[in-house]
Every structure is written in C-alpha cells, then in structure tokens.
Amino acid sequence: MRLQTYYCALLSVLLFSSAQGRADSAEQLFARFEPALLQVRVLEQASGAKAAIGTGFVLEDPALVVTNYHVVSEAVLSPEKYQLEYLNARAQKGALQVLAVDVINDLALVSTDYRAPQPFKIQTTKPVQGATIYSLGNPHDLGMILVPGTYNGLQKYSYYPRIHFTGAVNSGMSGGPAVDASGQVVGINVASAGNQLGFLVPADALQQLLARYQREGQSKDLKADIERQLLSSQQAMFSQILNADWKLKDFGTGKVPDEVVPFVRCWGESNVEKDKETLKKVTAFCSQSEEIFLSQHFTSGRVEMQFEWLEAKDLHPLQFFSLYEQNISRANADNQALKEDVTAFECQHRVVRQAGGHHAKMIYCVRAYRDYAGLYDVLYLAASLDQQQQGLVSHYTLSGVSQETARAFSQKFNGAVSWQ
C-alpha cells in the first residue's frame, strides 16, 4: 500500500513538472519574441486618432514587418487621409510604409526603422496534424498575448488556402504570427469564426510574397498590383470551375448543378413536409464562400448559385404568380460594395429557351469596378414561364470577374439548368 502511494505521488510530481515545463516553454517563447511584435496603427491624419489597429511582426531577413492587408488597406487606398505607425513593447512609436501586398492572401510587407533583438524566422516545414502552435497578437488593444492552440492543417473545402487553428484569434490579432514551439512562423492570423475556430494564412504564401518583393522591389503602384492579382486569381479559379464536368441533380421537375468543384459547397432546405403551407418550396444554395478583402466596405472573389422550386396546386394562378414574383425580387449581389466602389448595375431582360425546350424570363446585370479596370460583378436571374402553378428560379452572382469569364460562366450555367 505504501509503495502504491509512493508511485502515485511520484506520478503526480512528474505530471505537474511536465505541465509546468510546457507553461515555462510558452512563457519563454513569449518573452523571447515579444520585442519583435508590433501594434500596427492606422491613424486618421486630421485628428491624429487611431482609425484601426492590428498586429505585425518583424522578420529576420529581410528586416521587414509582416501584417494583413486588411489592417493597412485604408492607408493604401487613401494615403492622403491615413498614415501608419507602429507601437512596440517599450511604447516606442515610429512610421511604417507599405512596400508590397498580396490581397488574395490578405498579406502586406511594411518597412520600418525598428530592429528587434530577436526577429522571427519562417518555418520551412509544416507542423504535423494536431501539433500545438501559438498565436500571438494584441486582441482588442489589450496588449500582446500568446494563445496556444492546435494545428489542424489546411481547410479541406477552401479555394484560398487557410490553416484551421483551434484557438482564439480575436480582433486586433490580425497580422500577428502563429509559431511552432521553436518560435518559427507557420502562419499569419487572419480571421476567426468564434468558438475557438481561427484561420491562418499559411507561411507558404508569405514566402511567395517575399520572393516577389526581393525580385521586383517596392511596388510603384499598389492599386495596379491589386488589379493584376484580382484578375489572375479569378482567371485561375474560374478555369477550374469552367473546365469541370458539372454534375447535375434532380430538383423539382428539373435538373440543376450540384457541387461543381470541391470548393463550391451546397446546402438545401424545404417545407414540403408541412401540410399547412400553401406554397411548397425547395431551395438549394451553392457557394465558394471565402471573400477577398478590398476595403472595409468592399469585398470580391465569391461565387454563389441558388435554385428555388415552387409549387402551389391549391392557389389561383394569379396568387401563385404574386408569391413567385416576391421570391424572385429578393435576388441581389452576394458581395458588399458602395457606389464609390462600383458603378450601378446595367441589366438586360429577355425571354430565353432553356435546355429541355421550356422558356424563362432572364435578367442579366453587370456593374464595373471603379478602381480596378476589367473587373465586374454579375447578377443573373432566370424564372420559368411555362407553368401556372409551378416555377423554377435559378440565380447566380459572381464578384470580381472579367466580361469574358462572365459570358463563359453564363453559357455553362444556362446549359446545365433544365425543366424535365
């Protein structure tokens, strides 16, 4: 009995010592790298007050600060109104200047006169699934912290690569590093979905941005760079979508596209089981849901498709048409933008003959990006016309596409939707 008690006590000591060692390791990690963490401040020049904050970190080679593009975007888009400064662990301040950006991966390289005693290095190998990593940043302007969490690899169904991090990434931590136990950067904080669900930009994307910066130097025109990045990204993404063999599924008495590529996910709902509903409705919604941040009020890069099957056998055709029209009128663009960002929609209306020989009223609307030539948002809506108490509505929105891509997508979409 005494021997058993001794072993239990020894085990408790060992477990406590192991846990204490891990805590000390995290504390040492934070103490070593805190001087290389900076609060990135966006200052409104007229008032001198903070308009936005985020986190940045100093790299060893070259001596640059890394942060998210969305942290510094206002200073990029409106340099006459906003300027950047850093605040370090010793409450020292200094100016920052954006050198290069990658809007697709929400990254920015920034120059500074500050030199950290222990700058960060980038990890060249990925952690194993389930490894403990540490997110660093300044949540809600409360001061720099270290948050332990779990590396869960890349999101499975995402076009834009993002690491799934089980740990708290809060507002203000954007642009901060996520590091392994040795302090090497494996990702950059970018977003949170709450409930310990965080997302990181992989270090690979930072390596590519650094390589471009070392090859080309400081950007001479950041807006022109953003335009090129947007065009290149949408061409690559839609090449996959348009070249895919679109699988169709039964939908009401029609057929519609299903999950056409792995990064376009579909969901559905219906009320057909509810006896008291006079209007039976089946809805399918498919989207590539990640967005490209352009400004606080302007996003791009999404693809969304929606289908509705409606039936009302006990309604007069005029009553059905009124409800049908209400459902159709709810369609709108899927991304956010202001009139300063895009032109007004210009729309074409016509009756078209769909696959299967049935007719539909079609509305095709386009609006142009004001600052990024050759890019457009597209809204498409088609509503079947041949039935008095049944209807099929097909709808899609595309954001940040070329006219050529928009036409190619419309042709493929129209060929895929049919009434049997």
Coordinates of C-alpha atoms in Angstrom, one line a residue:
M1 CA 0.0 0.0 0.0
R2 CA 2.8 2.4 0.9
L3 CA 4.6 1.5 -2.4
Q4 CA 1.4 2.3 -4.3
T5 CA 1.1 5.6 -2.5
Y6 CA 4.7 6.4 -3.3
Y7 CA 4.2 5.7 -7.1
C8 CA 1.0 7.8 -7.2
A9 CA 2.8 10.7 -5.5
L10 CA 5.8 10.3 -7.9
L11 CA 3.4 10.3 -10.9
S12 CA 1.7 13.4 -9.7
V13 CA 5.0 15.2 -9.4
L14 CA 6.1 14.1 -12.9
L15 CA 2.8 15.2 -14.4
F16 CA 2.9 18.6 -12.6
S17 CA 6.6 19.0 -13.7
S18 CA 5.7 18.2 -17.3
A19 CA 2.8 20.7 -17.3
Q20 CA 4.9 23.3 -15.6
G21 CA 7.6 22.7 -18.3
R22 CA 5.1 23.4 -21.1
A23 CA 3.9 26.6 -19.3
D24 CA 7.5 27.7 -18.9
S25 CA 8.2 27.0 -22.6
A26 CA 5.3 29.1 -23.7
E27 CA 6.3 31.9 -21.3
Q28 CA 9.9 31.8 -22.5
L29 CA 8.7 31.8 -26.1
F30 CA 6.6 34.9 -25.5
A31 CA 9.4 36.7 -23.6
R32 CA 11.9 36.0 -26.3
F33 CA 9.7 37.2 -29.2
E34 CA 7.5 40.0 -27.6
P35 CA 10.0 42.7 -28.7
A36 CA 9.5 41.6 -32.4
L37 CA 5.7 42.1 -32.1
L38 CA 4.3 45.5 -33.1
Q39 CA 0.9 47.0 -32.9
V40 CA 0.2 48.4 -36.3
R41 CA -1.9 51.6 -36.1
V42 CA -3.8 53.3 -38.9
L43 CA -4.0 57.0 -38.0
E44 CA -6.5 59.5 -39.4
Q45 CA -4.3 62.4 -40.2
A46 CA -6.6 65.3 -39.4
S47 CA -7.4 64.1 -35.9
G48 CA -4.3 62.0 -35.2
A49 CA -6.5 59.4 -33.7
K50 CA -6.5 55.6 -34.4
A51 CA -8.9 54.5 -37.1
A52 CA -7.9 50.8 -37.0
I53 CA -5.3 48.6 -35.3
G54 CA -3.8 45.2 -36.0
T55 CA -0.6 43.3 -35.2
G56 CA 2.6 43.0 -37.2
F57 CA 5.8 41.1 -36.6
V58 CA 9.4 41.8 -37.6
L59 CA 11.2 39.3 -39.9
E60 CA 14.9 38.4 -39.6
D61 CA 15.8 38.5 -43.3
P62 CA 14.9 40.9 -44.8
A63 CA 14.2 43.3 -41.9
L64 CA 10.5 43.9 -42.7
V65 CA 7.2 43.9 -40.9
V66 CA 4.5 41.5 -41.9
T67 CA 0.8 42.1 -41.3
N68 CA -2.6 41.6 -43.0
Y69 CA -3.6 43.7 -46.0
H70 CA -6.9 44.4 -44.3
V71 CA -5.1 46.0 -41.4
V72 CA -3.3 48.6 -43.6
S73 CA -5.8 48.8 -46.5
E74 CA -7.1 52.3 -45.6
A75 CA -3.6 53.7 -45.8
V76 CA -3.1 52.0 -49.2
L77 CA -6.3 53.2 -50.7
S78 CA -6.4 56.7 -49.1
P79 CA -2.8 57.8 -48.3
E80 CA -3.9 61.4 -48.3
K81 CA -6.2 60.7 -45.3
Y82 CA -4.4 57.9 -43.4
Q83 CA -0.9 57.1 -42.2
L84 CA 0.7 54.1 -40.5
E85 CA 2.7 53.9 -37.3
Y86 CA 3.9 51.1 -35.0
L87 CA 3.9 50.8 -31.2
N88 CA 6.4 48.3 -29.8
A89 CA 6.6 46.6 -26.4
R90 CA 8.5 49.6 -24.9
A91 CA 5.8 52.0 -26.0
Q92 CA 8.1 53.4 -28.7
K93 CA 6.5 54.7 -31.9
G94 CA 7.6 55.0 -35.5
A95 CA 6.4 55.4 -39.1
L96 CA 5.5 52.5 -41.3
Q97 CA 5.3 52.3 -45.1
V98 CA 3.6 49.6 -47.2
L99 CA 6.0 48.1 -49.7
A100 CA 4.1 45.2 -51.3
V101 CA 0.7 43.5 -50.9
D102 CA -1.0 40.2 -51.7
V103 CA -4.7 40.9 -51.5
I104 CA -5.7 37.3 -52.3
N105 CA -3.9 36.0 -49.2
D106 CA -4.5 39.2 -47.2
L107 CA -0.8 40.0 -46.6
A108 CA 1.3 43.1 -46.6
L109 CA 5.0 43.8 -46.3
V110 CA 5.8 47.0 -44.5
S111 CA 9.1 48.9 -44.0
T112 CA 10.2 50.2 -40.6
D113 CA 13.3 51.7 -38.9
Y114 CA 12.7 49.4 -35.9
R115 CA 15.0 46.5 -35.3
A116 CA 14.0 43.7 -33.0
P117 CA 16.7 41.9 -30.9
Q118 CA 15.1 38.5 -31.8
P119 CA 13.2 38.8 -35.1
F120 CA 11.1 36.0 -36.4
K121 CA 12.1 33.3 -38.9
I122 CA 9.7 31.4 -41.3
Q123 CA 9.3 27.7 -40.8
T124 CA 10.1 25.7 -44.0
T125 CA 8.3 22.5 -43.0
K126 CA 4.6 22.2 -42.0
P127 CA 3.7 21.0 -38.5
V128 CA 2.1 17.6 -38.0
Q129 CA -1.7 17.4 -37.6
G130 CA -2.6 18.0 -34.0
A131 CA 0.7 19.8 -33.1
T132 CA 0.5 22.7 -30.6
I133 CA 1.2 26.1 -32.1
Y134 CA 0.9 29.6 -30.6
S135 CA -0.9 32.6 -32.0
L136 CA 0.5 36.0 -30.9
G137 CA -1.2 39.4 -31.2
N138 CA -2.9 42.3 -29.5
P139 CA -6.6 41.5 -29.0
H140 CA -8.9 44.5 -28.7
D141 CA -6.0 46.8 -27.9
L142 CA -5.4 45.0 -24.5
G143 CA -1.7 44.3 -25.0
M144 CA 0.3 41.5 -26.6
I145 CA -0.6 38.0 -25.7
L146 CA 0.2 34.4 -26.6
V147 CA -2.7 31.9 -27.3
P148 CA -1.9 28.2 -27.5
G149 CA -3.9 26.1 -30.0
T150 CA -3.9 23.2 -32.3
Y151 CA -2.7 23.0 -35.9
N152 CA -5.4 21.2 -38.0
G153 CA -3.9 21.5 -41.5
L154 CA -5.5 23.4 -44.4
Q155 CA -9.2 23.9 -44.7
K156 CA -10.5 21.0 -46.8
Y157 CA -13.0 22.8 -48.9
S158 CA -11.4 26.2 -49.5
Y159 CA -10.1 27.7 -52.7
Y160 CA -7.9 30.3 -50.9
P161 CA -5.5 28.3 -48.6
R162 CA -6.2 28.8 -44.9
I163 CA -4.9 26.9 -41.9
H164 CA -7.6 25.7 -39.5
F165 CA -6.4 26.8 -36.0
T166 CA -8.2 25.6 -32.9
G167 CA -7.6 28.6 -30.7
A168 CA -8.9 32.1 -30.1
V169 CA -7.9 34.7 -32.8
N170 CA -9.6 37.9 -31.8
S171 CA -10.0 41.4 -33.3
G172 CA -6.6 43.2 -33.1
M173 CA -4.6 40.0 -33.5
S174 CA -4.9 40.2 -37.3
G175 CA -1.5 40.1 -38.9
G176 CA 0.2 38.5 -35.9
P177 CA 2.3 35.4 -36.3
A178 CA 1.4 31.8 -35.4
V179 CA 4.5 30.0 -34.4
D180 CA 5.7 26.5 -33.5
A181 CA 7.4 25.5 -30.3
S182 CA 10.7 26.9 -31.5
G183 CA 9.2 30.3 -32.4
Q184 CA 9.3 29.8 -36.2
V185 CA 6.3 31.2 -38.2
V186 CA 3.9 28.7 -39.6
G187 CA 1.1 31.0 -40.4
I188 CA -0.3 34.6 -40.0
N189 CA -3.5 35.3 -38.1
V190 CA -6.3 36.4 -40.5
A191 CA -9.8 35.6 -39.3
S192 CA -12.0 34.0 -36.6
A193 CA -15.3 32.2 -36.7
G194 CA -15.6 32.3 -32.9
N195 CA -15.8 29.3 -30.5
Q196 CA -12.0 28.7 -30.7
L197 CA -12.2 28.5 -34.5
G198 CA -9.4 30.6 -36.1
F199 CA -7.8 30.8 -39.5
L200 CA -4.3 31.5 -40.5
V201 CA -2.6 32.3 -43.9
P202 CA 0.0 29.6 -44.5
A203 CA 3.6 30.6 -44.3
D204 CA 4.0 29.4 -47.9
A205 CA 2.0 32.5 -49.1
L206 CA 4.3 34.8 -47.2
Q207 CA 7.4 33.1 -48.7
Q208 CA 5.9 33.8 -52.2
L209 CA 5.2 37.4 -51.4
L210 CA 8.8 37.8 -50.0
A211 CA 10.2 36.2 -53.2
R212 CA 8.3 38.6 -55.4
Y213 CA 9.4 41.6 -53.3
Q214 CA 13.0 40.5 -53.4
R215 CA 12.7 40.0 -57.2
E216 CA 10.7 43.2 -58.0
G217 CA 11.4 45.6 -55.1
Q218 CA 8.9 48.1 -53.7
S219 CA 5.6 48.4 -55.6
K220 CA 5.4 51.5 -57.7
D221 CA 1.6 51.3 -57.9
L222 CA -0.2 49.3 -55.2
K223 CA -3.6 49.7 -56.8
A224 CA -2.3 48.4 -60.2
D225 CA -0.7 45.4 -58.4
I226 CA -4.1 44.7 -56.7
E227 CA -5.9 44.8 -60.0
R228 CA -3.4 42.3 -61.6
Q229 CA -3.7 40.0 -58.6
L230 CA -7.5 40.0 -58.7
L231 CA -7.6 39.3 -62.5
S232 CA -5.0 36.5 -62.1
S233 CA -6.9 34.9 -59.2
Q234 CA -10.3 34.9 -60.8
Q235 CA -8.9 33.5 -64.1
A236 CA -7.3 30.6 -62.2
M237 CA -10.4 29.9 -60.1
F238 CA -12.9 30.0 -63.0
S239 CA -10.6 27.9 -65.2
Q240 CA -11.2 25.1 -62.7
I241 CA -14.9 25.8 -62.5
L242 CA -15.5 26.1 -66.2
N243 CA -13.4 23.0 -67.1
A244 CA -15.1 20.8 -64.5
D245 CA -17.6 18.2 -65.5
W246 CA -20.7 19.7 -63.8
K247 CA -22.7 17.0 -62.1
L248 CA -26.5 17.6 -62.1
K249 CA -29.1 16.6 -59.6
D250 CA -32.9 16.3 -59.8
F251 CA -34.7 19.4 -58.4
G252 CA -38.5 19.6 -58.5
T253 CA -39.2 18.5 -62.1
G254 CA -36.0 20.0 -63.3
K255 CA -32.2 19.4 -63.1
V256 CA -29.7 21.9 -61.6
P257 CA -25.9 21.8 -60.9
D258 CA -24.7 20.3 -57.7
E259 CA -21.2 20.8 -56.2
V260 CA -19.4 21.5 -59.4
V261 CA -15.9 21.7 -57.9
P262 CA -14.7 20.8 -54.4
F263 CA -14.5 24.4 -53.1
V264 CA -18.1 25.1 -54.1
R265 CA -20.3 23.7 -51.4
C266 CA -24.1 23.2 -51.5
W267 CA -26.8 23.2 -48.9
G268 CA -30.6 22.8 -49.1
E269 CA -33.9 23.2 -47.3
S270 CA -37.6 22.7 -48.0
N271 CA -41.0 23.0 -46.4
V272 CA -42.7 20.2 -48.4
E273 CA -43.4 18.2 -45.3
K274 CA -45.6 21.0 -43.8
D275 CA -49.2 20.3 -44.8
K276 CA -50.4 23.8 -44.0
E277 CA -48.0 25.6 -46.3
T278 CA -49.9 26.7 -49.4
L279 CA -46.6 27.4 -51.3
K280 CA -44.3 24.4 -51.3
K281 CA -40.7 25.5 -51.7
V282 CA -37.4 23.6 -52.2
T283 CA -34.2 25.6 -52.1
A284 CA -30.6 24.7 -52.9
F285 CA -27.7 27.1 -52.3
C286 CA -24.1 26.6 -53.5
S287 CA -21.2 28.9 -52.9
Q288 CA -17.5 29.5 -52.8
S289 CA -17.9 31.5 -49.6
E290 CA -14.5 33.0 -48.9
E291 CA -14.1 36.6 -49.8
I292 CA -11.2 38.8 -50.9
F293 CA -11.0 41.9 -48.7
L294 CA -10.5 45.1 -50.7
S295 CA -11.7 47.7 -48.1
Q296 CA -13.9 47.9 -45.1
H297 CA -17.0 48.2 -47.3
F298 CA -15.9 46.3 -50.5
T299 CA -15.2 42.6 -51.0
S300 CA -14.8 40.4 -54.0
G301 CA -13.9 36.9 -55.1
R302 CA -17.2 35.0 -54.3
V303 CA -19.2 32.6 -56.5
E304 CA -22.8 31.9 -55.5
M305 CA -25.6 29.9 -57.1
Q306 CA -29.1 29.5 -55.8
F307 CA -32.1 27.4 -57.1
E308 CA -35.7 27.5 -55.9
W309 CA -38.5 25.2 -56.9
L310 CA -42.0 26.5 -56.0
E311 CA -45.4 24.8 -56.3
A312 CA -48.9 25.8 -55.2
K313 CA -51.6 23.4 -56.6
D314 CA -54.4 25.0 -54.5
L315 CA -53.7 28.6 -55.4
H316 CA -55.2 30.5 -58.3
P317 CA -52.5 31.2 -60.9
L318 CA -52.6 34.9 -60.2
Q319 CA -52.0 34.3 -56.4
F320 CA -49.2 31.9 -57.3
F321 CA -47.6 34.5 -59.6
S322 CA -47.7 37.1 -56.9
L323 CA -45.8 34.8 -54.5
Y324 CA -43.5 33.7 -57.3
E325 CA -42.7 37.4 -58.1
Q326 CA -41.9 38.1 -54.4
N327 CA -39.3 35.3 -54.3
I328 CA -37.7 36.5 -57.5
S329 CA -37.4 40.1 -56.2
R330 CA -35.2 39.1 -53.3
A331 CA -32.2 38.3 -55.5
N332 CA -29.3 40.7 -55.1
A333 CA -25.5 40.8 -55.4
D334 CA -23.7 38.5 -53.0
N335 CA -20.7 40.8 -52.1
Q336 CA -20.7 44.1 -50.4
A337 CA -19.8 47.3 -52.3
L338 CA -20.6 51.0 -52.2
K339 CA -21.3 53.4 -55.1
E340 CA -17.8 54.7 -54.6
D341 CA -16.5 51.2 -55.4
V342 CA -18.7 50.1 -58.3
T343 CA -21.0 51.6 -61.0
A344 CA -24.7 51.0 -60.9
F345 CA -25.9 47.7 -62.4
E346 CA -26.8 47.7 -66.0
C347 CA -29.3 45.0 -66.9
Q348 CA -30.7 43.1 -69.9
H349 CA -34.1 41.5 -69.8
R350 CA -35.2 38.9 -72.3
V351 CA -37.1 35.6 -72.7
V352 CA -34.8 32.6 -73.3
R353 CA -35.3 29.0 -74.3
Q354 CA -33.7 26.7 -71.7
A355 CA -32.4 23.1 -72.0
G356 CA -35.5 20.9 -72.4
G357 CA -37.4 23.4 -74.5
H358 CA -39.0 25.4 -71.8
H359 CA -39.0 29.2 -71.6
A360 CA -37.7 31.5 -68.8
K361 CA -37.6 35.2 -68.2
M362 CA -33.9 36.1 -67.8
I363 CA -32.3 39.1 -66.2
Y364 CA -28.5 39.6 -66.6
C365 CA -26.9 42.6 -64.7
V366 CA -23.3 43.8 -64.7
R367 CA -21.6 46.5 -62.6
A368 CA -18.0 47.6 -63.1
Y369 CA -15.3 48.2 -60.5
R370 CA -14.3 51.8 -60.5
D371 CA -10.7 51.4 -59.4
Y372 CA -9.9 48.1 -61.0
A373 CA -10.3 48.1 -64.8
G374 CA -11.7 44.9 -66.4
L375 CA -13.4 43.6 -63.3
Y376 CA -17.1 43.3 -62.8
D377 CA -19.8 41.9 -60.6
V378 CA -22.5 39.9 -62.3
L379 CA -26.1 39.1 -61.2
Y380 CA -28.1 36.6 -63.2
L381 CA -31.7 35.5 -62.6
A382 CA -34.0 33.2 -64.7
A383 CA -37.6 32.3 -63.8
S384 CA -39.5 29.6 -65.7
L385 CA -42.7 30.8 -67.5
D386 CA -44.5 27.8 -68.9
Q387 CA -46.3 26.6 -65.8
Q388 CA -49.2 28.3 -64.0
Q389 CA -48.7 26.8 -60.5
Q390 CA -45.1 25.7 -60.6
G391 CA -41.8 27.6 -61.0
L392 CA -38.1 27.1 -61.2
V393 CA -35.9 30.1 -60.3
S394 CA -32.2 29.9 -61.0
H395 CA -29.9 32.6 -59.8
Y396 CA -26.1 33.3 -59.5
T397 CA -23.8 36.1 -58.6
L398 CA -20.1 36.4 -59.5
S399 CA -17.9 39.0 -58.0
G400 CA -14.6 40.4 -59.5
V401 CA -14.7 38.6 -62.9
S402 CA -13.8 39.6 -66.4
Q403 CA -16.5 40.0 -69.1
E404 CA -15.1 37.0 -70.9
T405 CA -15.3 34.8 -67.8
A406 CA -18.8 36.1 -67.1
R407 CA -20.0 35.1 -70.6
A408 CA -18.4 31.7 -70.4
F409 CA -20.0 31.0 -67.0
S410 CA -23.4 32.2 -68.1
Q411 CA -23.3 29.8 -71.1
K412 CA -22.3 26.8 -69.0
F413 CA -24.9 27.7 -66.3
N414 CA -27.7 28.0 -68.8
G415 CA -26.8 24.7 -70.4
A416 CA -26.9 23.0 -67.0
V417 CA -30.4 24.1 -65.8
S418 CA -33.3 22.3 -67.3
W419 CA -37.0 21.6 -66.9
Q420 CA -37.9 17.9 -67.5

